[in-house]
XYZ file of C-alpha atoms in Angstrom:
342
model
C 0.000 0.000 0.000
C 1.194 3.516 -0.772
C 2.026 5.960 2.023
C 0.814 9.547 2.395
C 1.491 12.201 5.014
C -0.719 15.212 5.643
C 0.757 18.385 7.134
C -1.389 21.104 8.717
C -0.668 24.102 10.907
C -4.027 25.304 12.250
C -7.132 23.680 13.703
C -9.086 24.576 10.557
C -6.333 23.069 8.446
C -6.293 19.929 10.599
C -9.995 19.415 9.899
C -9.420 19.840 6.151
C -6.543 17.360 6.360
C -8.811 14.803 8.052
C -11.432 15.208 5.336
C -8.812 14.913 2.592
C -7.179 11.838 4.129
C -10.555 10.103 4.235
C -10.711 10.452 0.436
C -7.627 8.244 0.007
C -8.570 4.835 1.456
C -5.968 3.195 -0.779
C -3.182 5.070 1.041
C -1.769 4.438 4.484
C -2.018 7.968 5.861
C -0.343 9.800 8.719
C -0.929 13.355 9.910
C 1.502 15.969 11.163
C -0.621 18.561 12.986
C 1.041 20.346 15.892
C -2.143 22.234 16.732
C -4.035 19.058 17.628
C -1.212 16.741 18.722
C 0.995 18.180 21.508
C 3.489 15.322 21.064
C 4.571 16.949 17.784
C 5.290 20.357 19.322
C 9.044 19.762 19.312
C 9.214 18.192 15.846
C 10.862 20.377 13.227
C 9.054 20.689 9.896
C 12.373 20.446 8.031
C 13.171 17.099 9.626
C 9.649 15.843 8.983
C 9.827 16.891 5.317
C 13.246 15.291 4.856
C 11.977 11.936 6.086
C 8.675 12.181 4.222
C 10.436 12.897 0.910
C 12.190 9.536 1.260
C 9.439 7.411 2.806
C 6.224 8.659 1.195
C 4.476 8.447 -2.151
C 2.408 11.556 -1.409
C 2.789 14.595 0.860
C -0.172 16.945 1.289
C 0.436 20.355 2.842
C -2.701 22.060 4.133
C -1.665 25.698 4.283
C 0.386 28.174 2.290
C 2.156 26.967 -0.850
C 5.274 28.890 0.186
C 5.634 26.780 3.325
C 5.422 23.601 1.258
C 7.987 24.816 -1.270
C 10.506 25.820 1.390
C 9.977 22.561 3.290
C 10.679 20.188 0.395
C 13.110 22.250 -1.717
C 16.326 21.095 0.038
C 15.433 17.443 -0.551
C 14.486 17.370 -4.244
C 16.095 14.422 -6.032
C 14.604 14.574 -9.545
C 11.556 13.591 -11.607
C 12.080 9.877 -11.197
C 12.472 9.991 -7.421
C 10.412 12.808 -5.891
C 7.028 11.934 -4.367
C 3.827 13.683 -5.321
C 3.419 16.924 -3.364
C 0.058 18.673 -3.175
C -1.028 21.872 -1.430
C -4.561 22.525 -0.146
C -5.556 25.873 1.346
C -6.795 25.457 4.906
C -10.413 26.145 3.951
C -10.312 23.385 1.329
C -11.194 25.581 -1.646
C -8.156 24.966 -3.878
C -5.947 21.924 -4.478
C -2.600 22.536 -6.193
C -0.068 19.880 -7.234
C 3.415 21.389 -6.977
C 5.715 18.411 -7.506
C 5.669 15.203 -9.582
C 2.450 16.084 -11.344
C 2.868 13.357 -13.940
C 5.296 10.626 -12.834
C 4.283 10.857 -9.187
C 0.606 11.232 -10.015
C 0.174 14.543 -8.176
C -2.100 15.995 -10.864
C -4.506 13.058 -10.751
C -4.443 12.969 -6.953
C -5.099 16.714 -6.777
C -8.133 16.320 -9.030
C -9.336 13.399 -6.928
C -9.010 15.390 -3.703
C -10.639 18.447 -5.265
C -13.619 16.402 -6.432
C -14.075 14.942 -2.961
C -13.707 18.264 -1.143
C -15.834 20.214 -3.583
C -12.751 22.302 -4.365
C -11.022 23.504 -7.518
C -7.897 21.742 -8.740
C -5.267 24.136 -10.089
C -3.216 22.187 -12.644
C -0.294 24.180 -14.050
C 1.627 21.668 -16.191
C 1.684 22.776 -19.823
C 0.526 19.526 -21.411
C -2.489 19.379 -19.122
C -3.261 23.039 -19.720
C -3.428 22.381 -23.454
C -5.020 18.922 -23.105
C -1.972 17.448 -24.842
C -0.718 13.895 -24.432
C 1.665 13.586 -21.454
C 3.945 10.589 -21.916
C 5.035 10.525 -18.262
C 1.417 10.512 -17.088
C 0.700 7.600 -19.417
C 3.769 5.763 -18.115
C 2.714 6.175 -14.487
C -0.854 5.059 -15.226
C 0.394 1.902 -16.975
C 3.094 1.025 -14.428
C 6.009 1.724 -16.731
C 9.390 2.895 -15.488
C 10.757 5.978 -17.249
C 14.411 5.023 -17.615
C 15.700 8.378 -18.838
C 13.386 11.094 -17.443
C 15.714 13.817 -18.725
C 14.347 13.043 -22.195
C 10.735 13.764 -21.253
C 11.357 17.423 -22.093
C 12.102 16.580 -25.740
C 8.922 14.564 -26.213
C 6.699 17.034 -24.342
C 8.387 19.989 -26.021
C 7.705 18.579 -29.492
C 4.050 17.991 -28.624
C 3.634 21.524 -27.301
C 5.189 22.922 -30.489
C 2.719 20.938 -32.555
C 5.350 18.582 -33.938
C 4.873 14.800 -34.361
C 6.555 12.303 -32.044
C 7.282 8.659 -32.690
C 6.311 5.482 -30.893
C 8.036 2.118 -31.105
C 6.788 -0.798 -29.015
C 7.749 -4.438 -28.687
C 4.347 -4.983 -27.057
C 0.998 -4.896 -28.869
C -0.436 -1.400 -29.246
C -4.185 -0.963 -28.985
C -6.626 1.915 -29.066
C -6.492 5.177 -30.962
C -3.107 6.854 -30.645
C -2.996 10.395 -29.216
C -2.760 13.274 -31.651
C 0.770 13.799 -33.049
C 1.886 10.284 -32.003
C 2.758 7.953 -34.892
C 4.086 4.412 -35.280
C 5.791 5.231 -38.566
C 7.964 8.028 -39.888
C 11.212 9.329 -38.383
C 10.485 12.289 -36.109
C 13.298 13.788 -34.056
C 11.773 12.784 -30.717
C 9.781 9.773 -29.577
C 9.399 7.024 -27.019
C 9.991 3.273 -26.941
C 8.018 0.750 -24.902
C 10.007 -2.401 -24.242
C 12.964 -3.974 -22.472
C 15.733 -2.713 -24.794
C 16.844 0.512 -23.118
C 19.667 0.977 -25.655
C 17.391 1.222 -28.698
C 17.635 4.657 -30.315
C 15.191 4.981 -33.218
C 14.936 8.744 -32.601
C 17.501 11.470 -32.016
C 15.864 11.971 -28.610
C 14.519 8.628 -27.399
C 12.585 8.167 -24.176
C 12.456 4.586 -22.876
C 9.462 3.201 -20.984
C 9.883 -0.228 -19.373
C 6.687 -2.022 -18.289
C 6.990 -3.679 -14.866
C 5.639 -7.051 -15.987
C 8.350 -9.598 -15.176
C 8.316 -11.935 -12.184
C 11.357 -13.718 -10.825
C 10.872 -17.341 -9.827
C 13.570 -18.324 -7.349
C 14.558 -21.572 -5.656
C 17.555 -21.876 -3.348
C 19.278 -24.072 -0.824
C 18.682 -23.314 2.822
C 21.076 -20.660 4.106
C 21.907 -19.165 0.697
C 22.950 -15.533 1.096
C 21.431 -12.580 -0.731
C 24.553 -11.913 -2.813
C 24.541 -15.425 -4.236
C 20.855 -15.059 -5.123
C 21.599 -11.690 -6.720
C 24.287 -13.190 -8.951
C 22.009 -15.986 -10.134
C 19.155 -13.581 -10.860
C 21.474 -11.231 -12.742
C 22.571 -14.138 -14.925
C 18.948 -14.947 -15.753
C 18.154 -11.312 -16.543
C 21.207 -11.031 -18.782
C 20.237 -14.225 -20.611
C 16.748 -12.897 -21.322
C 17.810 -9.312 -22.026
C 15.532 -7.991 -19.292
C 16.452 -4.891 -17.241
C 15.892 -4.703 -13.477
C 13.300 -1.978 -14.079
C 10.996 -4.591 -15.637
C 10.913 -6.762 -12.501
C 7.643 -6.517 -10.607
C 7.999 -9.212 -7.957
C 9.575 -12.417 -6.714
C 7.924 -15.817 -6.298
C 8.923 -19.080 -4.675
C 7.543 -22.067 -2.788
C 6.026 -21.521 0.659
C 8.803 -23.384 2.493
C 11.075 -20.481 1.478
C 8.850 -17.706 2.841
C 11.180 -17.084 5.804
C 14.487 -17.771 4.052
C 16.764 -14.928 5.322
C 18.862 -14.520 2.184
C 15.824 -14.459 -0.080
C 14.069 -11.913 2.127
C 17.150 -9.681 2.196
C 17.418 -9.900 -1.605
C 13.772 -8.806 -1.966
C 14.209 -5.984 0.542
C 17.323 -4.704 -1.230
C 15.374 -4.363 -4.479
C 12.062 -3.245 -2.986
C 10.304 -6.343 -4.304
C 7.434 -8.291 -2.773
C 7.897 -12.021 -2.217
C 4.879 -14.168 -3.090
C 4.920 -17.844 -2.151
C 2.833 -20.781 -3.338
C 2.236 -24.265 -1.978
C 3.703 -27.295 -3.702
C 0.189 -28.321 -4.728
C -0.497 -24.947 -6.345
C 2.809 -24.973 -8.204
C 2.318 -28.511 -9.455
C -1.116 -27.592 -10.812
C 0.270 -24.856 -13.094
C -0.052 -25.886 -16.719
C 2.905 -25.649 -19.046
C 6.160 -27.214 -20.155
C 8.627 -27.014 -17.251
C 12.084 -28.385 -16.534
C 11.567 -31.327 -14.141
C 13.885 -32.446 -11.363
C 13.550 -35.658 -9.365
C 15.672 -34.133 -6.604
C 13.294 -31.177 -6.255
C 10.320 -33.532 -6.141
C 11.909 -35.500 -3.301
C 12.853 -32.300 -1.463
C 9.745 -30.082 -1.688
C 7.084 -32.169 -3.442
C 6.975 -30.404 -6.827
C 9.081 -31.075 -9.927
C 10.148 -27.448 -10.475
C 10.006 -24.364 -8.250
C 11.481 -21.402 -10.113
C 9.714 -21.781 -13.471
C 6.359 -22.723 -11.992
C 6.515 -19.963 -9.362
C 7.361 -17.310 -11.971
C 4.490 -18.375 -14.232
C 2.101 -18.609 -11.291
C 2.975 -15.068 -10.119
C 2.612 -13.790 -13.680
C -0.904 -15.283 -13.749
C -0.148 -17.750 -16.494
C 2.318 -15.497 -18.284
C 4.947 -16.755 -20.681
C 8.395 -17.922 -19.599
C 11.102 -15.523 -20.755
C 13.958 -17.491 -19.265
C 13.878 -21.129 -18.190
C 15.632 -22.407 -15.110
C 19.188 -21.215 -14.738
C 21.198 -22.830 -11.942
C 24.147 -21.250 -10.186
C 25.703 -21.913 -6.760
C 22.633 -23.577 -5.319
C 20.179 -21.028 -6.731
C 17.695 -21.577 -9.547
C 16.069 -18.619 -11.262
C 13.513 -18.204 -14.027
C 11.589 -15.283 -15.519
C 7.976 -15.028 -16.630
C 6.167 -12.073 -18.176
C 2.557 -11.247 -17.531
C 0.421 -10.073 -20.452
C 0.873 -6.404 -21.354
C -0.546 -4.186 -24.055
C 0.265 -0.559 -24.708
C -3.297 0.701 -24.599
C -4.261 4.238 -25.492
C -7.686 5.844 -25.874
C -10.199 3.376 -27.180
C -11.955 4.317 -30.377
């Protein structure tokens, strides 16, 4: 679940913050309100903001925009890293996204909060102001990692100048493409959807990597995280899949408390999903069997079956690779680059 923190400075603002937080049931929310919580009286806003910029997906300041700007400014890390930051006036009349409007989803969250509060969302990003296609908004909505966010300016700039941009995708494209976006031709700027982050069909190429790959991992008891990392890297290299594409890790339930596997997942911010031997054995497909694995855990293959199971029946990208007591496989869930339906 995503995390959000609400900051307020007056009793009126605290009430607005409570109302706004109630509109985000899909977020785990915390409030920083010195006026209503005496325990926070000694907490510095700068220290709070520093921690929130690292830990949170969304920070909502209920108060003056200037306070919000000064609080977060020292801790800005860049488009790909900053959380969404939104400002609401204490009376709840205006909602203004001031940071990560597209990639962080601040624009959409501001509109959502404004609708719930009966307020007006003030969206200042140029593409939104002109109702133009915003590639970083599309990427965020479709769970794609923007590998080179510095190139967003070329794509957005071309769109705002009325110039065409290109699209290349190794995944199926469906729906009506946005205005000025074309699958053919050779415009100066464009974006690629796929795993090859070195492809350069345009002078200014923006790469979007869908997070659709699951790692299936099996390992001996006591295997350390570094050994698991090396085996996984070998599988990724074999399949030509970047780390950005990895969505999660899967294994058999007897490995759910394996220290090395848990540390590997934590290091990469990945969720570990485990399945019973019965569930893994019931997965349909052509897998690499092992009599030893059957005798050990009751299923003929862990890594391939777990990857496919986590990918909800997705296709294997890389079959079992074995290295130093670790087996790893990759499976990709179905993905389509969908735009506006006709």
